[in-house]
């Protein structure tokens, strides 16, 4: 557990606390937010007050100061350390246990928050163009890159109308706008999926991703087997927490053999998820995208644990992504 004994929160209004929390999450940091929900009797806390603790031990805001705030900070520090944590409503009684004599009590909601998981989709072919907005609709922050101008056209990054209609309003609006529907467009698709005309190893591709790429995933599905191999080697070397590739079992075996021949560490070779995705018998680009999205959701749920599921037993797209 982090040492919070010397942490003194910077005074800020509840609005500024929320802005700081959002900014930290956007930067890939873990955050715990404490909010005063109710006060009973005599107590220094006021409903609506907020305190934010960021994983670099920056604290912003206040929930009343004193012993209550110190006790809450301790709980917030423990929440930062937990692998999986859910919001908790805690009651603090302002009596001898806190060294106080106010006699009242305070209810504080403590909410751990994880930043959105980043996914880099390398290759904007048939699968990439479908998978990117699907992953965005599931709450991932997605970068889609391809060095081919025709492939890296944002107008290609869209879902069929039936599925788009089920998406959250901002993404659905953007997709309808790309389809030419006569409707007030939502935010640009670039706010949901960042499309980059570049090779996977160009600096602009990873701009905006977490400094620790162990919190990010790379999905490789280019139009060329040699480029797939290079992209997988690059993703392993950069330390992406999840590295997956679309392809057949035979291609997977060749990919691993080439990695071993180049002296890539055995533990890194074993990390390559290929064929990527949950075995649902996927064949079409849409089905393959659903398959790999399901596996990414599972990875996101357990990415802070020290364990991971065994390799997929079946293919998600037996052949090339194009």
Short mmCIF file of C-alpha atoms in Angstrom, two decimals, residues 20-290:
data_model
loop_
_atom_site.label_atom_id
_atom_site.label_comp_id
_atom_site.label_asym_id
_atom_site.label_seq_id
_atom_site.Cartn_x
_atom_site.Cartn_y
_atom_site.Cartn_z
CA UNK A 20 -8.53 16.62 -12.53
CA UNK A 21 -9.90 13.08 -12.30
CA UNK A 22 -10.94 13.07 -15.96
CA UNK A 23 -7.58 14.52 -17.01
CA UNK A 24 -5.71 11.83 -15.09
CA UNK A 25 -7.85 9.08 -16.60
CA UNK A 26 -7.28 10.50 -20.09
CA UNK A 27 -3.54 10.36 -19.37
CA UNK A 28 -3.81 6.68 -18.48
CA UNK A 29 -3.59 7.05 -14.69
CA UNK A 30 -5.59 5.16 -12.08
CA UNK A 31 -7.83 7.34 -9.94
CA UNK A 32 -9.89 7.00 -6.78
CA UNK A 33 -12.64 9.55 -6.19
CA UNK A 34 -14.26 10.16 -2.80
CA UNK A 35 -17.55 12.07 -2.58
CA UNK A 36 -19.45 13.14 0.53
CA UNK A 37 -22.94 11.69 0.14
CA UNK A 38 -24.54 12.55 3.48
CA UNK A 39 -23.80 14.13 6.85
CA UNK A 40 -25.61 13.25 10.07
CA UNK A 41 -25.28 15.46 13.14
CA UNK A 42 -22.18 17.50 13.80
CA UNK A 43 -19.45 16.87 11.21
CA UNK A 44 -16.98 18.98 9.18
CA UNK A 45 -17.88 17.38 5.86
CA UNK A 46 -20.47 18.82 3.47
CA UNK A 47 -22.46 16.72 0.95
CA UNK A 48 -21.04 17.27 -2.52
CA UNK A 49 -17.44 17.75 -1.44
CA UNK A 50 -14.97 15.65 -3.44
CA UNK A 51 -11.42 14.37 -3.09
CA UNK A 52 -9.39 12.76 -5.85
CA UNK A 53 -6.32 10.53 -5.36
CA UNK A 54 -4.23 9.75 -8.45
CA UNK A 55 -1.85 6.81 -8.67
CA UNK A 56 1.18 9.14 -8.50
CA UNK A 57 -0.17 10.05 -5.02
CA UNK A 58 -1.34 13.48 -6.09
CA UNK A 59 -4.43 14.41 -4.03
CA UNK A 60 -6.84 17.16 -5.04
CA UNK A 61 -9.89 18.52 -3.23
CA UNK A 62 -11.29 17.96 0.24
CA UNK A 63 -14.01 16.01 2.02
CA UNK A 64 -13.76 17.99 5.23
CA UNK A 65 -10.14 17.64 6.28
CA UNK A 66 -8.89 16.27 9.57
CA UNK A 67 -9.21 12.70 10.73
CA UNK A 68 -12.08 11.85 8.38
CA UNK A 69 -10.03 12.87 5.36
CA UNK A 70 -6.97 10.95 6.59
CA UNK A 71 -9.05 7.81 7.14
CA UNK A 72 -10.67 8.16 3.72
CA UNK A 73 -7.26 8.66 2.07
CA UNK A 74 -6.12 5.40 3.64
CA UNK A 75 -9.06 3.57 2.09
CA UNK A 76 -8.43 5.30 -1.23
CA UNK A 77 -4.79 4.19 -1.14
CA UNK A 78 -5.84 0.59 -0.59
CA UNK A 79 -8.28 0.89 -3.49
CA UNK A 80 -5.42 1.98 -5.76
CA UNK A 81 -3.61 -1.25 -4.90
CA UNK A 82 -6.54 -3.59 -5.48
CA UNK A 83 -6.54 -5.58 -8.69
CA UNK A 84 -10.30 -5.36 -9.04
CA UNK A 85 -12.21 -2.82 -6.99
CA UNK A 86 -15.81 -1.62 -6.92
CA UNK A 87 -17.37 1.54 -5.46
CA UNK A 88 -18.02 1.38 -1.73
CA UNK A 89 -20.17 3.55 0.52
CA UNK A 90 -18.33 4.01 3.80
CA UNK A 91 -19.70 5.47 7.03
CA UNK A 92 -17.26 7.35 9.27
CA UNK A 93 -18.41 7.94 12.84
CA UNK A 94 -16.75 10.98 14.35
CA UNK A 95 -16.02 9.51 17.74
CA UNK A 96 -13.08 8.15 19.75
CA UNK A 97 -11.98 5.73 17.00
CA UNK A 98 -11.01 8.75 14.88
CA UNK A 99 -9.86 10.83 17.81
CA UNK A 100 -12.83 13.14 17.38
CA UNK A 101 -15.67 14.28 19.62
CA UNK A 102 -18.06 15.80 17.06
CA UNK A 103 -20.46 12.91 17.56
CA UNK A 104 -21.88 12.94 14.05
CA UNK A 105 -21.22 10.71 11.08
CA UNK A 106 -20.41 11.07 7.39
CA UNK A 107 -21.21 8.81 4.45
CA UNK A 108 -18.55 8.86 1.74
CA UNK A 109 -18.68 7.09 -1.62
CA UNK A 110 -15.24 5.80 -2.65
CA UNK A 111 -15.00 5.07 -6.37
CA UNK A 112 -11.91 3.47 -7.94
CA UNK A 113 -11.62 4.36 -11.63
CA UNK A 114 -9.47 2.74 -14.29
CA UNK A 115 -8.47 4.56 -17.47
CA UNK A 116 -9.89 3.36 -20.74
CA UNK A 117 -7.80 0.57 -22.23
CA UNK A 118 -6.00 1.58 -25.43
CA UNK A 119 -5.99 -0.69 -28.46
CA UNK A 120 -3.74 -0.22 -31.47
CA UNK A 121 -5.17 -1.91 -34.55
CA UNK A 122 -2.41 -2.35 -37.11
CA UNK A 123 -3.94 -2.72 -40.54
CA UNK A 124 -7.11 -1.05 -41.83
CA UNK A 125 -8.25 -3.88 -44.05
CA UNK A 126 -11.67 -5.51 -43.91
CA UNK A 127 -11.30 -6.73 -40.33
CA UNK A 128 -9.50 -3.64 -39.04
CA UNK A 129 -12.09 -1.25 -40.45
CA UNK A 130 -14.88 -3.22 -38.75
CA UNK A 131 -13.07 -4.04 -35.50
CA UNK A 132 -11.95 -0.50 -34.67
CA UNK A 133 -15.41 1.09 -34.21
CA UNK A 134 -16.72 -2.08 -32.58
CA UNK A 135 -13.97 -1.88 -29.95
CA UNK A 136 -14.66 1.83 -29.49
CA UNK A 137 -18.33 1.06 -28.86
CA UNK A 138 -17.17 -1.24 -26.04
CA UNK A 139 -15.28 1.55 -24.32
CA UNK A 140 -11.77 1.05 -25.69
CA UNK A 141 -9.69 3.96 -26.96
CA UNK A 142 -8.70 2.84 -30.44
CA UNK A 143 -5.95 3.86 -32.83
CA UNK A 144 -6.15 2.37 -36.32
CA UNK A 145 -3.05 2.71 -38.48
CA UNK A 146 -2.21 1.85 -42.06
CA UNK A 147 0.41 3.29 -44.41
CA UNK A 148 -1.91 2.95 -47.41
CA UNK A 149 -3.85 6.16 -48.03
CA UNK A 150 -6.85 4.33 -49.49
CA UNK A 151 -7.06 2.04 -46.45
CA UNK A 152 -6.58 4.77 -43.83
CA UNK A 153 -9.68 6.64 -44.99
CA UNK A 154 -11.93 7.40 -42.00
CA UNK A 155 -14.99 6.95 -44.22
CA UNK A 156 -14.21 3.21 -44.35
CA UNK A 157 -14.32 2.87 -40.58
CA UNK A 158 -17.98 2.15 -40.04
CA UNK A 159 -20.40 -0.54 -38.97
CA UNK A 160 -23.47 -1.88 -40.81
CA UNK A 161 -26.61 0.13 -40.03
CA UNK A 162 -28.31 -2.48 -37.78
CA UNK A 163 -25.34 -2.64 -35.42
CA UNK A 164 -24.63 1.08 -35.61
CA UNK A 165 -28.19 1.70 -34.43
CA UNK A 166 -27.39 -0.14 -31.22
CA UNK A 167 -24.27 1.88 -30.46
CA UNK A 168 -23.97 4.75 -28.00
CA UNK A 169 -25.35 7.97 -29.49
CA UNK A 170 -22.02 9.76 -30.17
CA UNK A 171 -20.53 6.86 -32.11
CA UNK A 172 -23.79 6.00 -33.88
CA UNK A 173 -24.17 9.64 -34.94
CA UNK A 174 -20.68 9.70 -36.37
CA UNK A 175 -21.28 6.48 -38.28
CA UNK A 176 -24.59 7.72 -39.69
CA UNK A 177 -22.82 10.88 -40.81
CA UNK A 178 -20.31 8.76 -42.74
CA UNK A 179 -23.21 6.83 -44.33
CA UNK A 180 -24.66 10.11 -45.60
CA UNK A 181 -27.79 9.99 -43.47
CA UNK A 182 -29.68 13.29 -43.29
CA UNK A 183 -29.33 13.69 -39.57
CA UNK A 184 -27.48 16.05 -37.28
CA UNK A 185 -24.06 14.37 -36.95
CA UNK A 186 -22.58 13.47 -33.60
CA UNK A 187 -18.92 14.04 -32.69
CA UNK A 188 -16.39 13.23 -35.38
CA UNK A 189 -15.44 9.58 -35.60
CA UNK A 190 -11.89 10.63 -34.78
CA UNK A 191 -13.04 11.23 -31.21
CA UNK A 192 -13.89 7.53 -30.97
CA UNK A 193 -11.34 5.98 -33.34
CA UNK A 194 -8.09 7.74 -34.24
CA UNK A 195 -7.17 6.81 -37.81
CA UNK A 196 -3.50 7.37 -38.61
CA UNK A 197 -1.92 7.22 -42.08
CA UNK A 198 1.41 5.77 -41.00
CA UNK A 199 3.41 2.61 -40.50
CA UNK A 200 2.98 0.92 -37.13
CA UNK A 201 6.39 2.07 -35.88
CA UNK A 202 6.00 5.74 -36.79
CA UNK A 203 6.06 7.95 -33.65
CA UNK A 204 2.62 9.45 -34.24
CA UNK A 205 0.97 6.04 -33.94
CA UNK A 206 1.61 5.69 -30.21
CA UNK A 207 1.08 9.38 -29.44
CA UNK A 208 -1.54 9.71 -26.75
CA UNK A 209 -1.18 6.13 -25.55
CA UNK A 210 -0.14 5.33 -21.97
CA UNK A 211 3.54 5.70 -21.19
CA UNK A 212 3.34 2.14 -19.91
CA UNK A 213 2.27 0.18 -22.98
CA UNK A 214 1.76 -2.81 -20.71
CA UNK A 215 -1.70 -1.26 -20.23
CA UNK A 216 -2.36 -1.28 -24.00
CA UNK A 217 -3.13 -3.92 -26.63
CA UNK A 218 -1.82 -4.32 -30.17
CA UNK A 219 -3.84 -6.22 -32.76
CA UNK A 220 -1.99 -7.05 -35.98
CA UNK A 221 -3.99 -7.67 -39.17
CA UNK A 222 -2.19 -6.15 -42.14
CA UNK A 223 -2.39 -7.03 -45.83
CA UNK A 224 1.07 -8.61 -45.85
CA UNK A 225 2.53 -11.61 -43.95
CA UNK A 226 5.98 -10.02 -43.70
CA UNK A 227 4.50 -6.81 -42.34
CA UNK A 228 2.48 -8.80 -39.80
CA UNK A 229 5.70 -10.43 -38.59
CA UNK A 230 7.48 -7.10 -38.27
CA UNK A 231 4.53 -5.51 -36.45
CA UNK A 232 4.30 -8.36 -33.95
CA UNK A 233 8.05 -8.15 -33.24
CA UNK A 234 7.74 -4.39 -32.78
CA UNK A 235 4.73 -4.71 -30.43
CA UNK A 236 6.57 -7.24 -28.27
CA UNK A 237 9.68 -5.06 -28.15
CA UNK A 238 7.62 -1.99 -27.17
CA UNK A 239 6.08 -3.95 -24.31
CA UNK A 240 2.41 -3.97 -25.24
CA UNK A 241 0.50 -5.86 -22.55
CA UNK A 242 -1.48 -7.78 -25.14
CA UNK A 243 -0.24 -8.75 -28.60
CA UNK A 244 -2.59 -10.55 -30.96
CA UNK A 245 -2.54 -11.44 -34.62
CA UNK A 246 -5.17 -12.52 -37.13
CA UNK A 247 -4.20 -15.61 -39.09
CA UNK A 248 -4.35 -19.38 -39.40
CA UNK A 249 -2.80 -21.93 -37.05
CA UNK A 250 -0.13 -22.59 -39.67
CA UNK A 251 0.69 -18.88 -39.88
CA UNK A 252 0.81 -18.73 -36.08
CA UNK A 253 3.33 -21.58 -35.98
CA UNK A 254 5.53 -19.87 -38.59
CA UNK A 255 5.31 -16.56 -36.72
CA UNK A 256 6.43 -18.14 -33.46
CA UNK A 257 9.23 -20.08 -35.19
CA UNK A 258 10.56 -16.85 -36.72
CA UNK A 259 10.42 -15.09 -33.35
CA UNK A 260 12.38 -17.93 -31.74
CA UNK A 261 14.93 -17.88 -34.57
CA UNK A 262 15.52 -14.17 -33.91
CA UNK A 263 16.21 -14.84 -30.26
CA UNK A 264 12.98 -13.33 -28.89
CA UNK A 265 12.56 -14.40 -25.27
CA UNK A 266 10.41 -17.47 -24.78
CA UNK A 267 8.08 -15.61 -22.40
CA UNK A 268 7.43 -13.01 -25.13
CA UNK A 269 6.88 -15.62 -27.82
CA UNK A 270 4.31 -17.25 -25.54
CA UNK A 271 2.50 -13.92 -25.15
CA UNK A 272 1.50 -13.74 -28.81
CA UNK A 273 -2.22 -14.49 -29.16
CA UNK A 274 -2.51 -16.07 -32.58
CA UNK A 275 -5.02 -17.03 -33.87
CA UNK A 276 -6.50 -14.15 -31.93
CA UNK A 277 -10.02 -14.26 -30.55
CA UNK A 278 -12.56 -16.50 -28.87
CA UNK A 279 -13.33 -19.66 -30.85
CA UNK A 280 -16.80 -19.02 -32.25
CA UNK A 281 -16.14 -20.41 -35.72
CA UNK A 282 -15.64 -16.89 -37.09
CA UNK A 283 -15.12 -16.53 -40.84
CA UNK A 284 -16.36 -13.12 -42.01
CA UNK A 285 -14.73 -9.81 -41.05
CA UNK A 286 -17.71 -9.02 -38.82
CA UNK A 287 -17.55 -12.39 -37.05
CA UNK A 288 -13.78 -12.18 -36.61
CA UNK A 289 -14.19 -8.70 -35.12
CA UNK A 290 -16.76 -9.97 -32.63
#
